[in-house]
Amino acid sequence: MRSLVIIVYFLLVQSSLAFAQNCCMTDSTVREIQFPLTEEDAETVFFYFNNEWIALPYETIIPADSIQKIEVKNDEYGNRAVFCTVSPEYLQQLKSESKKCFINLDARCEFPGGNGKLKEWLDANIRIPEGFTGMERVVVQFYVNPDGSITEPRIIRRPSKNDAVNAEALRLVNALPKFRVKYSTPKKHRFRYNLPITFKEPGAVFIRGNETD
């Protein structure tokens, strides 16, 4: 695949190759991304063969001499993609290979730096309303768009009786930085995300949800 990678690298400056988590029937190893998504990870390049997208295992070898023509252009979904022309016989071979492996095509959506950083961000940016006492949690639902932006936040469970708490929960969600989203298929969709936000009285100590002095 090295020849193809070299060609694509020069056609698409520093764009990453398409990634699919996979587990072959003859290989018990499941390959997964082990670290938080980077901006480069999220920029997936999709490959089409004879104008058809095929879900291929990550390490599929495409000999350069099997490609009759290669072109970079937008696909029907607006993705910058690589279109390869191959023989009908080789196209059937690729389709056969794709059926031999389990390929996880689920998309990934996470807070920049990893979802573990989300709580740190909330703790650093939350504004406890003046006079708030005790502890309570509200759950805000929102959508993450393909570009990572946040839209349509709303409180779906346990709305606070304190309007200032509800308003602060929505303010926090609207202030979130763009999430990083990695798609394994060309057709992209937005994600529904539920985020619990906990409000605690400043200076109070809570053990297992119970207030103590």
PDB file of C-alpha atoms in Angstrom:
ATOM      1  CA  MET A   1       0.000   0.000   0.000  1.00  0.00           C
ATOM      2  CA  ARG A   2       3.045   2.239   0.320  1.00  0.00           C
ATOM      3  CA  SER A   3       2.916   3.383  -3.302  1.00  0.00           C
ATOM      4  CA  LEU A   4      -0.703   4.404  -2.956  1.00  0.00           C
ATOM      5  CA  VAL A   5      -0.029   6.171   0.323  1.00  0.00           C
ATOM      6  CA  ILE A   6       2.787   8.173  -1.241  1.00  0.00           C
ATOM      7  CA  ILE A   7       0.558   9.231  -4.137  1.00  0.00           C
ATOM      8  CA  VAL A   8      -2.270  10.256  -1.841  1.00  0.00           C
ATOM      9  CA  TYR A   9       0.078  12.080   0.529  1.00  0.00           C
ATOM     10  CA  PHE A  10       1.208  14.425  -2.214  1.00  0.00           C
ATOM     11  CA  LEU A  11      -2.316  14.873  -3.553  1.00  0.00           C
ATOM     12  CA  LEU A  12      -3.804  15.522  -0.127  1.00  0.00           C
ATOM     13  CA  VAL A  13      -1.281  17.434   1.942  1.00  0.00           C
ATOM     14  CA  GLN A  14      -0.963  15.698   5.308  1.00  0.00           C
ATOM     15  CA  SER A  15      -4.470  14.222   5.124  1.00  0.00           C
ATOM     16  CA  SER A  16      -4.850  10.934   6.954  1.00  0.00           C
ATOM     17  CA  LEU A  17      -5.901   7.622   5.407  1.00  0.00           C
ATOM     18  CA  ALA A  18      -9.341   6.212   6.111  1.00  0.00           C
ATOM     19  CA  PHE A  19      -9.450   4.192   9.318  1.00  0.00           C
ATOM     20  CA  ALA A  20     -11.669   1.290  10.254  1.00  0.00           C
ATOM     21  CA  GLN A  21     -11.346  -0.672  13.457  1.00  0.00           C
ATOM     22  CA  ASN A  22     -11.272  -4.276  12.335  1.00  0.00           C
ATOM     23  CA  CYS A  23     -10.935  -7.844  13.482  1.00  0.00           C
ATOM     24  CA  CYS A  24     -10.218 -10.377  10.734  1.00  0.00           C
ATOM     25  CA  MET A  25     -11.591 -13.894  10.986  1.00  0.00           C
ATOM     26  CA  THR A  26      -8.005 -15.187  10.811  1.00  0.00           C
ATOM     27  CA  ASP A  27      -6.663 -12.615  13.255  1.00  0.00           C
ATOM     28  CA  SER A  28      -7.786 -12.385  16.877  1.00  0.00           C
ATOM     29  CA  THR A  29      -6.258  -8.934  17.311  1.00  0.00           C
ATOM     30  CA  VAL A  30      -8.649  -6.000  17.486  1.00  0.00           C
ATOM     31  CA  ARG A  31      -6.926  -2.768  16.519  1.00  0.00           C
ATOM     32  CA  GLU A  32      -8.245   0.391  18.133  1.00  0.00           C
ATOM     33  CA  ILE A  33      -7.157   3.963  18.602  1.00  0.00           C
ATOM     34  CA  GLN A  34      -5.483   4.024  22.010  1.00  0.00           C
ATOM     35  CA  PHE A  35      -5.143   7.762  22.508  1.00  0.00           C
ATOM     36  CA  PRO A  36      -7.482  10.780  22.373  1.00  0.00           C
ATOM     37  CA  LEU A  37      -8.335  11.925  18.883  1.00  0.00           C
ATOM     38  CA  THR A  38      -6.126  14.629  17.425  1.00  0.00           C
ATOM     39  CA  GLU A  39      -7.270  17.081  14.764  1.00  0.00           C
ATOM     40  CA  GLU A  40      -5.350  15.016  12.207  1.00  0.00           C
ATOM     41  CA  ASP A  41      -7.076  11.804  13.336  1.00  0.00           C
ATOM     42  CA  ALA A  42     -10.468  13.397  12.731  1.00  0.00           C
ATOM     43  CA  GLU A  43      -9.624  14.310   9.120  1.00  0.00           C
ATOM     44  CA  THR A  44     -10.521  11.000   7.502  1.00  0.00           C
ATOM     45  CA  VAL A  45      -9.885  10.488   3.789  1.00  0.00           C
ATOM     46  CA  PHE A  46     -12.324   8.176   2.018  1.00  0.00           C
ATOM     47  CA  PHE A  47     -11.336   5.955  -0.909  1.00  0.00           C
ATOM     48  CA  TYR A  48     -13.712   5.096  -3.742  1.00  0.00           C
ATOM     49  CA  PHE A  49     -13.135   2.348  -6.280  1.00  0.00           C
ATOM     50  CA  ASN A  50     -14.929   2.794  -9.598  1.00  0.00           C
ATOM     51  CA  ASN A  51     -17.064   5.457  -7.892  1.00  0.00           C
ATOM     52  CA  GLU A  52     -18.077   3.034  -5.131  1.00  0.00           C
ATOM     53  CA  TRP A  53     -17.059   3.322  -1.489  1.00  0.00           C
ATOM     54  CA  ILE A  54     -16.118   0.006   0.098  1.00  0.00           C
ATOM     55  CA  ALA A  55     -15.451  -0.590   3.783  1.00  0.00           C
ATOM     56  CA  LEU A  56     -12.003  -2.168   3.742  1.00  0.00           C
ATOM     57  CA  PRO A  57      -9.830  -3.387   6.616  1.00  0.00           C
ATOM     58  CA  TYR A  58      -7.227  -0.830   7.628  1.00  0.00           C
ATOM     59  CA  GLU A  59      -4.253  -2.847   6.379  1.00  0.00           C
ATOM     60  CA  THR A  60      -5.636  -3.819   2.972  1.00  0.00           C
ATOM     61  CA  ILE A  61      -2.815  -3.817   0.410  1.00  0.00           C
ATOM     62  CA  ILE A  62      -3.582  -1.976  -2.839  1.00  0.00           C
ATOM     63  CA  PRO A  63      -0.737  -2.522  -5.336  1.00  0.00           C
ATOM     64  CA  ALA A  64      -0.025   0.640  -7.301  1.00  0.00           C
ATOM     65  CA  ASP A  65      -0.117  -1.230 -10.598  1.00  0.00           C
ATOM     66  CA  SER A  66      -3.737  -2.264  -9.878  1.00  0.00           C
ATOM     67  CA  ILE A  67      -4.854   1.369 -10.124  1.00  0.00           C
ATOM     68  CA  GLN A  68      -5.628   2.520 -13.645  1.00  0.00           C
ATOM     69  CA  LYS A  69      -6.462   6.083 -12.665  1.00  0.00           C
ATOM     70  CA  ILE A  70      -6.553   8.166  -9.498  1.00  0.00           C
ATOM     71  CA  GLU A  71      -8.364  11.451  -8.906  1.00  0.00           C
ATOM     72  CA  VAL A  72      -9.033  13.664  -5.877  1.00  0.00           C
ATOM     73  CA  LYS A  73     -12.432  15.370  -5.745  1.00  0.00           C
ATOM     74  CA  ASN A  74     -15.479  15.834  -3.535  1.00  0.00           C
ATOM     75  CA  ASP A  75     -17.867  12.930  -3.131  1.00  0.00           C
ATOM     76  CA  GLU A  76     -21.656  13.241  -3.001  1.00  0.00           C
ATOM     77  CA  TYR A  77     -21.501  14.039   0.722  1.00  0.00           C
ATOM     78  CA  GLY A  78     -19.022  16.883   0.314  1.00  0.00           C
ATOM     79  CA  ASN A  79     -15.977  14.939   1.547  1.00  0.00           C
ATOM     80  CA  ARG A  80     -12.634  15.450  -0.171  1.00  0.00           C
ATOM     81  CA  ALA A  81     -12.039  11.883  -1.366  1.00  0.00           C
ATOM     82  CA  VAL A  82      -9.740   9.748  -3.499  1.00  0.00           C
ATOM     83  CA  PHE A  83     -11.372   8.072  -6.496  1.00  0.00           C
ATOM     84  CA  CYS A  84      -9.496   5.091  -7.941  1.00  0.00           C
ATOM     85  CA  THR A  85     -10.299   3.313 -11.174  1.00  0.00           C
ATOM     86  CA  VAL A  86      -9.549  -0.413 -11.119  1.00  0.00           C
ATOM     87  CA  SER A  87     -10.544  -3.393 -13.238  1.00  0.00           C
ATOM     88  CA  PRO A  88     -13.971  -4.963 -12.582  1.00  0.00           C
ATOM     89  CA  GLU A  89     -12.199  -8.161 -11.521  1.00  0.00           C
ATOM     90  CA  TYR A  90     -10.093  -6.346  -8.944  1.00  0.00           C
ATOM     91  CA  LEU A  91     -13.162  -4.483  -7.652  1.00  0.00           C
ATOM     92  CA  GLN A  92     -14.854  -7.821  -6.961  1.00  0.00           C
ATOM     93  CA  GLN A  93     -11.708  -8.980  -5.181  1.00  0.00           C
ATOM     94  CA  LEU A  94     -11.823  -5.941  -2.896  1.00  0.00           C
ATOM     95  CA  LYS A  95     -15.484  -6.542  -2.124  1.00  0.00           C
ATOM     96  CA  SER A  96     -14.712 -10.158  -1.294  1.00  0.00           C
ATOM     97  CA  GLU A  97     -11.939  -9.086   1.089  1.00  0.00           C
ATOM     98  CA  SER A  98     -14.253  -6.641   2.850  1.00  0.00           C
ATOM     99  CA  LYS A  99     -16.676  -9.475   3.660  1.00  0.00           C
ATOM    100  CA  LYS A 100     -14.003 -11.590   5.323  1.00  0.00           C
ATOM    101  CA  CYS A 101     -13.432  -9.186   8.200  1.00  0.00           C
ATOM    102  CA  PHE A 102     -15.520  -7.599  10.909  1.00  0.00           C
ATOM    103  CA  ILE A 103     -15.162  -3.846  10.447  1.00  0.00           C
ATOM    104  CA  ASN A 104     -16.400  -1.461  13.103  1.00  0.00           C
ATOM    105  CA  LEU A 105     -17.855   1.529  11.274  1.00  0.00           C
ATOM    106  CA  ASP A 106     -19.056   3.355  14.381  1.00  0.00           C
ATOM    107  CA  ALA A 107     -18.012   6.989  14.482  1.00  0.00           C
ATOM    108  CA  ARG A 108     -16.170   8.462  17.463  1.00  0.00           C
ATOM    109  CA  CYS A 109     -17.100  11.694  19.166  1.00  0.00           C
ATOM    110  CA  GLU A 110     -15.080  13.122  22.036  1.00  0.00           C
ATOM    111  CA  PHE A 111     -14.098  16.277  23.870  1.00  0.00           C
ATOM    112  CA  PRO A 112     -10.726  17.735  22.751  1.00  0.00           C
ATOM    113  CA  GLY A 113      -7.960  15.917  24.588  1.00  0.00           C
ATOM    114  CA  GLY A 114     -10.237  12.996  25.446  1.00  0.00           C
ATOM    115  CA  ASN A 115     -13.523  12.749  27.303  1.00  0.00           C
ATOM    116  CA  GLY A 116     -11.628  12.615  30.581  1.00  0.00           C
ATOM    117  CA  LYS A 117     -10.787  16.287  30.042  1.00  0.00           C
ATOM    118  CA  LEU A 118     -14.458  17.247  29.879  1.00  0.00           C
ATOM    119  CA  LYS A 119     -14.937  17.158  33.657  1.00  0.00           C
ATOM    120  CA  GLU A 120     -11.802  19.272  34.109  1.00  0.00           C
ATOM    121  CA  TRP A 121     -13.208  21.828  31.670  1.00  0.00           C
ATOM    122  CA  LEU A 122     -16.573  21.914  33.458  1.00  0.00           C
ATOM    123  CA  ASP A 123     -14.943  22.350  36.875  1.00  0.00           C
ATOM    124  CA  ALA A 124     -12.798  25.208  35.543  1.00  0.00           C
ATOM    125  CA  ASN A 125     -15.637  27.060  33.801  1.00  0.00           C
ATOM    126  CA  ILE A 126     -18.749  26.516  35.914  1.00  0.00           C
ATOM    127  CA  ARG A 127     -20.177  29.551  37.716  1.00  0.00           C
ATOM    128  CA  ILE A 128     -22.101  28.557  40.845  1.00  0.00           C
ATOM    129  CA  PRO A 129     -25.076  30.935  41.192  1.00  0.00           C
ATOM    130  CA  GLU A 130     -24.870  33.323  44.137  1.00  0.00           C
ATOM    131  CA  GLY A 131     -26.572  31.982  47.231  1.00  0.00           C
ATOM    132  CA  PHE A 132     -26.709  28.382  45.920  1.00  0.00           C
ATOM    133  CA  THR A 133     -26.735  25.773  48.721  1.00  0.00           C
ATOM    134  CA  GLY A 134     -26.498  21.984  48.738  1.00  0.00           C
ATOM    135  CA  MET A 135     -25.746  19.872  45.678  1.00  0.00           C
ATOM    136  CA  GLU A 136     -27.784  18.914  42.652  1.00  0.00           C
ATOM    137  CA  ARG A 137     -27.292  17.640  39.133  1.00  0.00           C
ATOM    138  CA  VAL A 138     -29.023  18.558  35.893  1.00  0.00           C
ATOM    139  CA  VAL A 139     -28.701  16.693  32.592  1.00  0.00           C
ATOM    140  CA  VAL A 140     -28.344  18.687  29.385  1.00  0.00           C
ATOM    141  CA  GLN A 141     -28.892  17.085  26.005  1.00  0.00           C
ATOM    142  CA  PHE A 142     -27.369  18.583  22.858  1.00  0.00           C
ATOM    143  CA  TYR A 143     -26.245  17.662  19.367  1.00  0.00           C
ATOM    144  CA  VAL A 144     -22.681  17.470  18.113  1.00  0.00           C
ATOM    145  CA  ASN A 145     -22.587  18.322  14.407  1.00  0.00           C
ATOM    146  CA  PRO A 146     -20.133  16.729  11.940  1.00  0.00           C
ATOM    147  CA  ASP A 147     -17.856  19.760  12.276  1.00  0.00           C
ATOM    148  CA  GLY A 148     -17.825  19.316  16.075  1.00  0.00           C
ATOM    149  CA  SER A 149     -20.006  22.338  16.873  1.00  0.00           C
ATOM    150  CA  ILE A 150     -22.687  22.167  19.579  1.00  0.00           C
ATOM    151  CA  THR A 151     -26.359  22.921  18.880  1.00  0.00           C
ATOM    152  CA  GLU A 152     -29.826  22.660  20.454  1.00  0.00           C
ATOM    153  CA  PRO A 153     -28.953  22.258  24.138  1.00  0.00           C
ATOM    154  CA  ARG A 154     -31.896  21.538  26.451  1.00  0.00           C
ATOM    155  CA  ILE A 155     -32.352  20.179  29.944  1.00  0.00           C
ATOM    156  CA  ILE A 156     -33.931  16.740  29.734  1.00  0.00           C
ATOM    157  CA  ARG A 157     -33.837  15.379  33.298  1.00  0.00           C
ATOM    158  CA  ARG A 158     -33.844  16.756  36.804  1.00  0.00           C
ATOM    159  CA  PRO A 159     -34.296  20.434  35.962  1.00  0.00           C
ATOM    160  CA  SER A 160     -33.413  22.535  38.969  1.00  0.00           C
ATOM    161  CA  LYS A 161     -36.023  24.548  40.804  1.00  0.00           C
ATOM    162  CA  ASN A 162     -33.373  27.258  40.747  1.00  0.00           C
ATOM    163  CA  ASP A 163     -33.678  29.019  37.385  1.00  0.00           C
ATOM    164  CA  ALA A 164     -30.128  30.348  37.723  1.00  0.00           C
ATOM    165  CA  VAL A 165     -28.804  26.778  37.868  1.00  0.00           C
ATOM    166  CA  ASN A 166     -30.674  25.800  34.704  1.00  0.00           C
ATOM    167  CA  ALA A 167     -29.443  28.920  32.922  1.00  0.00           C
ATOM    168  CA  GLU A 168     -25.839  28.222  33.962  1.00  0.00           C
ATOM    169  CA  ALA A 169     -26.027  24.615  32.744  1.00  0.00           C
ATOM    170  CA  LEU A 170     -27.167  25.819  29.313  1.00  0.00           C
ATOM    171  CA  ARG A 171     -24.530  28.563  29.278  1.00  0.00           C
ATOM    172  CA  LEU A 172     -21.816  25.998  29.967  1.00  0.00           C
ATOM    173  CA  VAL A 173     -22.915  23.749  27.115  1.00  0.00           C
ATOM    174  CA  ASN A 174     -23.133  26.675  24.695  1.00  0.00           C
ATOM    175  CA  ALA A 175     -19.560  27.618  25.669  1.00  0.00           C
ATOM    176  CA  LEU A 176     -18.120  24.145  25.010  1.00  0.00           C
ATOM    177  CA  PRO A 177     -15.267  24.032  22.476  1.00  0.00           C
ATOM    178  CA  LYS A 178     -15.815  22.029  19.307  1.00  0.00           C
ATOM    179  CA  PHE A 179     -15.730  18.278  19.829  1.00  0.00           C
ATOM    180  CA  ARG A 180     -13.573  16.046  17.647  1.00  0.00           C
ATOM    181  CA  VAL A 181     -15.501  13.600  15.494  1.00  0.00           C
ATOM    182  CA  LYS A 182     -14.041  10.754  13.461  1.00  0.00           C
ATOM    183  CA  TYR A 183     -16.230   9.079  10.846  1.00  0.00           C
ATOM    184  CA  SER A 184     -15.614   5.677   9.303  1.00  0.00           C
ATOM    185  CA  THR A 185     -18.261   6.100   6.591  1.00  0.00           C
ATOM    186  CA  PRO A 186     -18.643   8.950   4.056  1.00  0.00           C
ATOM    187  CA  LYS A 187     -22.218   9.758   5.072  1.00  0.00           C
ATOM    188  CA  LYS A 188     -21.953  11.786   8.254  1.00  0.00           C
ATOM    189  CA  HIS A 189     -24.593  12.507  10.863  1.00  0.00           C
ATOM    190  CA  ARG A 190     -24.852  14.506  14.045  1.00  0.00           C
ATOM    191  CA  PHE A 191     -24.624  12.930  17.505  1.00  0.00           C
ATOM    192  CA  ARG A 192     -26.977  13.246  20.440  1.00  0.00           C
ATOM    193  CA  TYR A 193     -25.004  13.786  23.645  1.00  0.00           C
ATOM    194  CA  ASN A 194     -26.271  13.777  27.254  1.00  0.00           C
ATOM    195  CA  LEU A 195     -24.113  15.677  29.721  1.00  0.00           C
ATOM    196  CA  PRO A 196     -24.753  15.621  33.500  1.00  0.00           C
ATOM    197  CA  ILE A 197     -23.614  18.810  35.244  1.00  0.00           C
ATOM    198  CA  THR A 198     -23.223  18.840  39.023  1.00  0.00           C
ATOM    199  CA  PHE A 199     -23.605  22.009  41.091  1.00  0.00           C
ATOM    200  CA  LYS A 200     -22.049  22.067  44.582  1.00  0.00           C
ATOM    201  CA  GLU A 201     -22.260  24.664  47.275  1.00  0.00           C
ATOM    202  CA  PRO A 202     -18.877  26.463  47.492  1.00  0.00           C
ATOM    203  CA  GLY A 203     -16.819  25.264  50.469  1.00  0.00           C
ATOM    204  CA  ALA A 204     -19.120  22.354  51.321  1.00  0.00           C
ATOM    205  CA  VAL A 205     -17.850  18.767  51.444  1.00  0.00           C
ATOM    206  CA  PHE A 206     -20.018  15.929  50.147  1.00  0.00           C
ATOM    207  CA  ILE A 207     -19.531  12.221  50.760  1.00  0.00           C
ATOM    208  CA  ARG A 208     -21.510   9.859  48.514  1.00  0.00           C
ATOM    209  CA  GLY A 209     -23.975  12.624  47.830  1.00  0.00           C
ATOM    210  CA  ASN A 210     -24.627  13.447  51.494  1.00  0.00           C
ATOM    211  CA  GLU A 211     -23.797  16.845  52.872  1.00  0.00           C
ATOM    212  CA  THR A 212     -21.409  16.948  55.816  1.00  0.00           C
ATOM    213  CA  ASP A 213     -19.897  19.767  57.850  1.00  0.00           C
TER     214      ASP A 213
END
